[in-house]
XYZ file of C-alpha atoms in Angstrom:
363
model
C -8.517 -4.569 22.509
C -11.273 -7.244 22.281
C -11.271 -10.111 24.612
C -10.690 -13.120 22.788
C -11.297 -17.105 23.484
C -8.333 -19.146 23.640
C -4.516 -18.178 23.318
C -3.401 -14.818 21.982
C -1.698 -15.608 18.575
C 1.490 -14.301 17.478
C 1.329 -13.162 13.783
C 4.193 -12.400 11.588
C 3.407 -9.496 8.932
C 4.957 -10.045 5.707
C 4.760 -6.671 3.287
C 6.958 -4.264 1.598
C 9.403 -2.453 3.839
C 11.344 0.872 3.244
C 11.731 4.370 4.244
C 10.343 6.423 1.389
C 6.830 5.303 0.597
C 3.740 6.777 2.799
C 1.284 3.931 1.685
C 3.292 1.084 2.570
C 4.365 2.469 6.110
C 0.700 3.362 6.747
C -0.839 0.054 5.987
C 1.862 -1.753 7.619
C 1.028 0.361 10.747
C -2.719 -0.078 10.202
C -2.388 -3.909 9.826
C -0.379 -4.216 13.216
C -3.004 -1.989 14.853
C -5.950 -4.073 13.521
C -4.541 -7.514 14.516
C -3.818 -5.898 18.021
C -7.553 -4.658 18.131
C -8.844 -8.091 18.159
C -6.453 -9.353 20.840
C -3.436 -10.686 19.131
C 0.323 -9.889 18.800
C 1.595 -8.538 15.323
C 5.493 -8.526 14.549
C 6.390 -6.954 11.248
C 9.277 -9.074 9.365
C 11.976 -7.712 7.492
C 13.851 -10.102 5.135
C 17.537 -9.977 4.965
C 19.102 -11.155 1.628
C 22.353 -9.544 1.832
C 23.945 -13.041 1.932
C 21.655 -14.492 -0.878
C 23.868 -15.376 -3.731
C 20.950 -15.170 -6.247
C 19.829 -11.701 -4.868
C 23.371 -10.664 -5.718
C 23.293 -12.240 -9.336
C 20.175 -10.503 -10.102
C 21.307 -6.894 -8.934
C 24.617 -7.451 -10.807
C 22.487 -8.492 -13.956
C 20.213 -5.515 -13.549
C 23.343 -3.029 -13.348
C 24.922 -4.842 -16.425
C 21.594 -4.144 -18.301
C 21.160 -0.754 -17.134
C 17.856 -1.683 -15.193
C 19.253 -1.321 -11.744
C 17.139 1.464 -9.630
C 18.865 2.743 -6.999
C 16.829 2.828 -3.603
C 14.492 5.889 -3.010
C 16.360 6.561 0.525
C 19.119 7.755 -1.661
C 17.278 10.762 -2.852
C 15.767 11.634 0.613
C 17.079 14.226 2.833
C 18.270 13.323 6.666
C 15.202 15.319 7.769
C 12.700 13.222 5.660
C 14.153 9.751 6.601
C 14.191 10.609 10.212
C 10.562 11.312 10.169
C 10.252 7.942 8.479
C 12.199 6.403 11.192
C 10.131 8.164 13.859
C 7.034 6.687 12.346
C 8.598 3.339 12.371
C 8.919 3.157 15.818
C 5.176 2.805 16.252
C 5.714 -0.646 14.608
C 7.368 -3.667 16.227
C 10.087 -5.359 13.783
C 12.079 -8.458 13.479
C 14.435 -9.077 10.859
C 15.200 -12.622 9.606
C 17.795 -14.061 7.494
C 16.600 -15.754 4.217
C 18.409 -18.860 5.218
C 16.185 -19.224 8.202
C 12.842 -18.953 6.803
C 11.764 -22.389 6.870
C 12.708 -22.602 10.461
C 11.276 -19.645 12.123
C 9.726 -20.376 15.699
C 7.223 -18.727 17.684
C 4.734 -17.592 15.183
C 1.036 -19.015 15.048
C 0.252 -17.398 11.725
C 1.909 -15.131 8.933
C -0.059 -12.824 6.906
C 0.790 -11.026 3.753
C -0.571 -7.801 2.515
C -1.300 -5.172 1.863
C 0.445 -3.023 -0.943
C 1.869 -4.488 -3.988
C 3.712 -7.427 -2.621
C 2.206 -9.814 -5.011
C 3.254 -7.740 -7.961
C 5.209 -10.040 -10.232
C 8.913 -8.747 -11.019
C 9.633 -7.552 -7.336
C 12.802 -9.817 -7.283
C 14.443 -7.883 -4.629
C 11.581 -9.365 -2.174
C 11.483 -12.853 -3.561
C 8.525 -14.673 -4.552
C 8.832 -17.338 -1.906
C 8.638 -14.640 0.676
C 5.780 -12.683 -0.935
C 3.603 -15.978 -1.148
C 4.431 -17.226 2.003
C 6.256 -20.555 0.315
C 7.898 -20.893 3.663
C 5.380 -21.791 5.944
C 2.623 -24.475 5.899
C -0.822 -23.394 4.207
C -2.614 -23.575 7.622
C -0.580 -20.654 8.852
C -1.064 -18.540 5.793
C -3.239 -15.451 5.550
C -3.728 -13.409 2.646
C -4.840 -9.977 3.813
C -5.594 -7.789 0.859
C -2.242 -8.288 -0.865
C -2.371 -6.254 -4.242
C -1.020 -7.790 -7.659
C -1.035 -4.094 -9.103
C -1.212 -5.190 -12.449
C -3.876 -5.263 -14.924
C -2.704 -8.327 -16.868
C -0.106 -10.818 -16.525
C 1.790 -13.329 -18.830
C 0.929 -16.746 -19.619
C 4.151 -17.928 -17.324
C 3.174 -15.495 -14.398
C -0.245 -16.989 -14.335
C 1.219 -20.578 -13.931
C 3.051 -19.268 -11.106
C -0.031 -17.595 -9.682
C -1.649 -20.805 -9.892
C 1.080 -22.283 -7.924
C 1.283 -20.159 -5.145
C -2.617 -19.924 -4.386
C -2.299 -23.818 -3.855
C -1.354 -23.329 -0.214
C -3.812 -20.744 0.825
C -6.981 -21.879 2.467
C -8.482 -18.436 2.297
C -7.634 -15.889 -0.059
C -8.272 -11.986 -0.112
C -6.923 -9.257 -2.468
C -7.214 -5.566 -2.829
C -8.524 -5.168 -6.140
C -11.150 -6.413 -8.326
C -8.848 -7.171 -11.260
C -6.393 -9.178 -8.753
C -9.221 -11.513 -7.965
C -10.094 -12.207 -11.570
C -6.572 -12.804 -12.419
C -6.233 -15.334 -9.321
C -9.565 -16.995 -10.409
C -8.147 -17.373 -14.277
C -5.044 -18.753 -13.212
C -5.999 -21.085 -10.545
C -9.859 -21.412 -10.357
C -9.843 -20.246 -6.636
C -12.079 -17.638 -5.478
C -10.688 -14.557 -4.093
C -12.714 -12.158 -1.967
C -11.937 -8.380 -2.464
C -10.964 -6.316 0.731
C -10.317 -2.731 1.236
C -6.631 -1.755 2.113
C -6.172 -1.870 5.820
C -5.454 1.916 6.102
C -9.376 2.156 5.363
C -10.070 -0.265 8.074
C -8.972 1.993 10.677
C -11.015 4.535 12.248
C -10.499 8.244 10.838
C -10.134 9.775 14.368
C -7.330 7.130 14.898
C -5.543 8.596 11.916
C -5.856 12.173 12.990
C -4.531 11.519 16.405
C -1.493 10.043 14.432
C -1.053 13.092 12.191
C 1.580 15.913 12.543
C 1.343 19.517 11.532
C 5.308 20.064 11.091
C 5.267 20.372 7.380
C 1.498 21.762 6.934
C 1.484 25.362 5.892
C -0.829 27.951 7.873
C -2.502 29.342 4.744
C -4.645 27.294 2.331
C -2.952 25.243 -0.334
C -3.445 22.513 -3.108
C -1.422 19.216 -2.247
C -0.129 17.821 -5.273
C 1.144 14.169 -4.517
C 2.310 12.368 -7.747
C 4.130 9.393 -8.286
C 4.013 9.436 -12.243
C 5.065 12.193 -14.880
C 3.304 15.750 -14.534
C 1.861 16.248 -18.012
C 0.924 19.787 -19.662
C -2.797 19.103 -19.105
C -2.206 18.305 -15.479
C -0.099 21.627 -15.037
C -2.839 23.428 -16.545
C -5.380 21.695 -13.912
C -3.319 22.612 -11.129
C -2.976 26.141 -12.256
C -6.853 26.250 -12.653
C -7.291 24.768 -9.074
C -4.758 27.195 -7.682
C -6.727 30.266 -9.314
C -3.378 31.019 -11.154
C -1.376 31.038 -8.507
C -3.257 32.754 -5.759
C -3.598 29.600 -3.892
C -0.184 27.815 -2.330
C 0.844 24.348 -4.105
C 2.525 21.622 -1.860
C 4.129 19.153 -4.087
C 5.203 15.692 -2.934
C 6.524 12.659 -4.045
C 8.100 9.362 -2.916
C 11.380 10.277 -4.046
C 12.117 13.540 -2.385
C 12.526 16.390 -5.012
C 13.995 19.972 -4.292
C 11.258 22.200 -2.752
C 9.458 19.253 -1.265
C 8.711 19.265 2.376
C 10.674 16.540 4.494
C 7.434 15.126 5.362
C 7.190 11.373 7.052
C 3.641 9.579 7.017
C 2.615 11.400 10.117
C 3.017 14.640 8.251
C 1.686 13.179 4.991
C -1.490 12.568 6.960
C -1.951 16.064 8.083
C -1.084 17.423 4.734
C -3.799 15.616 3.055
C -6.329 16.280 5.800
C -5.664 20.239 5.929
C -5.413 20.603 2.102
C -8.022 22.474 0.384
C -7.689 20.024 -2.519
C -5.566 17.083 -3.313
C -4.425 16.207 -6.742
C -3.042 12.580 -6.974
C -2.421 9.672 -8.935
C -1.653 7.606 -5.695
C -3.794 4.968 -4.215
C -3.227 5.869 -0.468
C -3.242 9.663 -1.246
C -6.593 9.149 -2.983
C -7.896 6.897 -0.109
C -6.816 9.159 2.541
C -8.235 12.457 1.082
C -11.713 10.165 0.966
C -11.339 9.369 4.403
C -10.726 12.892 5.543
C -13.267 14.261 3.026
C -10.842 16.500 1.394
C -11.642 17.589 -1.887
C -10.188 15.088 -4.429
C -9.082 14.924 -8.185
C -7.801 11.583 -9.143
C -5.698 11.476 -12.280
C -4.305 8.364 -14.039
C -0.601 7.768 -13.792
C 1.673 8.412 -16.456
C 5.144 6.956 -16.762
C 7.572 5.976 -19.584
C 7.650 2.673 -18.122
C 4.622 0.831 -19.009
C 4.621 -1.687 -16.186
C 4.372 1.570 -13.840
C 1.569 2.987 -15.702
C -0.390 0.186 -15.976
C -1.521 -0.033 -12.256
C -5.007 1.900 -12.369
C -7.086 -1.278 -11.366
C -6.100 -0.504 -7.701
C -7.797 2.781 -7.728
C -10.371 1.897 -9.500
C -11.747 -0.699 -7.203
C -11.553 1.836 -4.394
C -13.628 4.344 -6.621
C -16.169 1.927 -7.395
C -16.696 0.839 -3.931
C -16.708 4.330 -2.333
C -18.912 5.767 -5.294
C -16.361 8.457 -6.034
C -16.405 8.264 -9.834
C -17.108 12.066 -10.369
C -13.514 12.513 -8.793
C -11.582 10.810 -11.626
C -10.198 13.481 -14.024
C -10.980 12.358 -17.625
C -13.831 9.783 -16.685
C -17.179 10.138 -18.194
C -18.450 11.170 -14.751
C -15.880 13.462 -13.698
C -17.057 16.942 -12.315
C -14.543 19.453 -10.836
C -17.336 21.042 -8.851
C -18.175 17.868 -7.212
C -14.702 17.273 -5.821
C -15.892 17.690 -2.214
C -19.065 15.516 -2.729
C -18.446 12.808 -0.386
C -22.261 11.816 0.020
C -22.886 8.322 1.172
C -18.914 7.621 1.211
C -19.002 7.265 5.401
C -21.576 4.498 5.127
C -19.503 2.722 2.273
C -16.469 2.890 4.475
C -17.997 1.475 7.443
C -19.291 -1.609 5.083
C -15.749 -2.058 3.953
C -14.539 -1.880 7.703
C -16.816 -4.607 8.797
C -15.940 -6.879 5.856
C -12.371 -6.473 6.658
C -12.456 -7.114 10.311
C -14.999 -10.101 9.641
C -12.395 -11.653 7.431
C -9.389 -11.094 9.884
C -11.195 -12.335 12.759
C -12.291 -15.390 10.962
C -8.609 -16.017 10.003
C -6.943 -15.564 13.276
C -9.733 -16.777 15.817
C -11.059 -20.101 14.105
């Protein structure tokens, strides 16, 4: 921990919570650790909207029109949920009722990020919460949140402009997100890496658990979208037609998947012979661990789910791994393990992230 001038500040972290998604748990942990690293005290906040009439009405309406999605946790085994719970013990949490938001005491700052917490349509979280509308502007920190959309509607752009008025400094996780903010509000947002990239690789390796990692060589296939026939053929080719084992993983546990939590996920990525993924964080960690990587574009029946490549695109461009994106003009399968220049690019992004965070907290 760095020695700081002045008082140690308490920082409330507003982000997506849950017990199913590896990326949001790992970025929540990273944000907490990086705030500690510069001498401050992080508390991750969980918003309780169980008594919110508006939330109940929205859930009822979604059920009525058939758009209600059951929580991912309902599809998960007790073993996987337990692994997520074990990981969450590494993070300090505080639950707040939605009615108490404007009366929260004891916090010097609130930071929002990372992950897709600024993605419009996440009604379960509430835009007032996601955009820190419950606290004065001087206490708001935008720490690489993701809008996670290539395009937004006119009305969404109007709302985005309104929310940006209260932020003195703005950072986001992808180039397209920064463009959308400028187009909507005229304000400039800097593009920072995800906090998981800002934490040193050895810190991640120390956190990894080999409980679910095979002893023999394997390919890790981590997909959040659909598995196309073309992708099946690619996996078959990479496994040498079945000679190499294949471990499948997703954020909705399916039959045959290991009951991996975030720590087990880290080990599975680090030890794989090859990672095939459409996930931002799986791509990021494969790059951090220098695991041979093939990134595929997500396919989904839901257009809003498939239109999210901008997040990965920024990561790819910043780290110079365009040759790992399947179907791109630069793609070369033979270079899936070519990370030349990547450690230097990561170090540059880490410094930029920490400069911004320190500037926000130590002013």
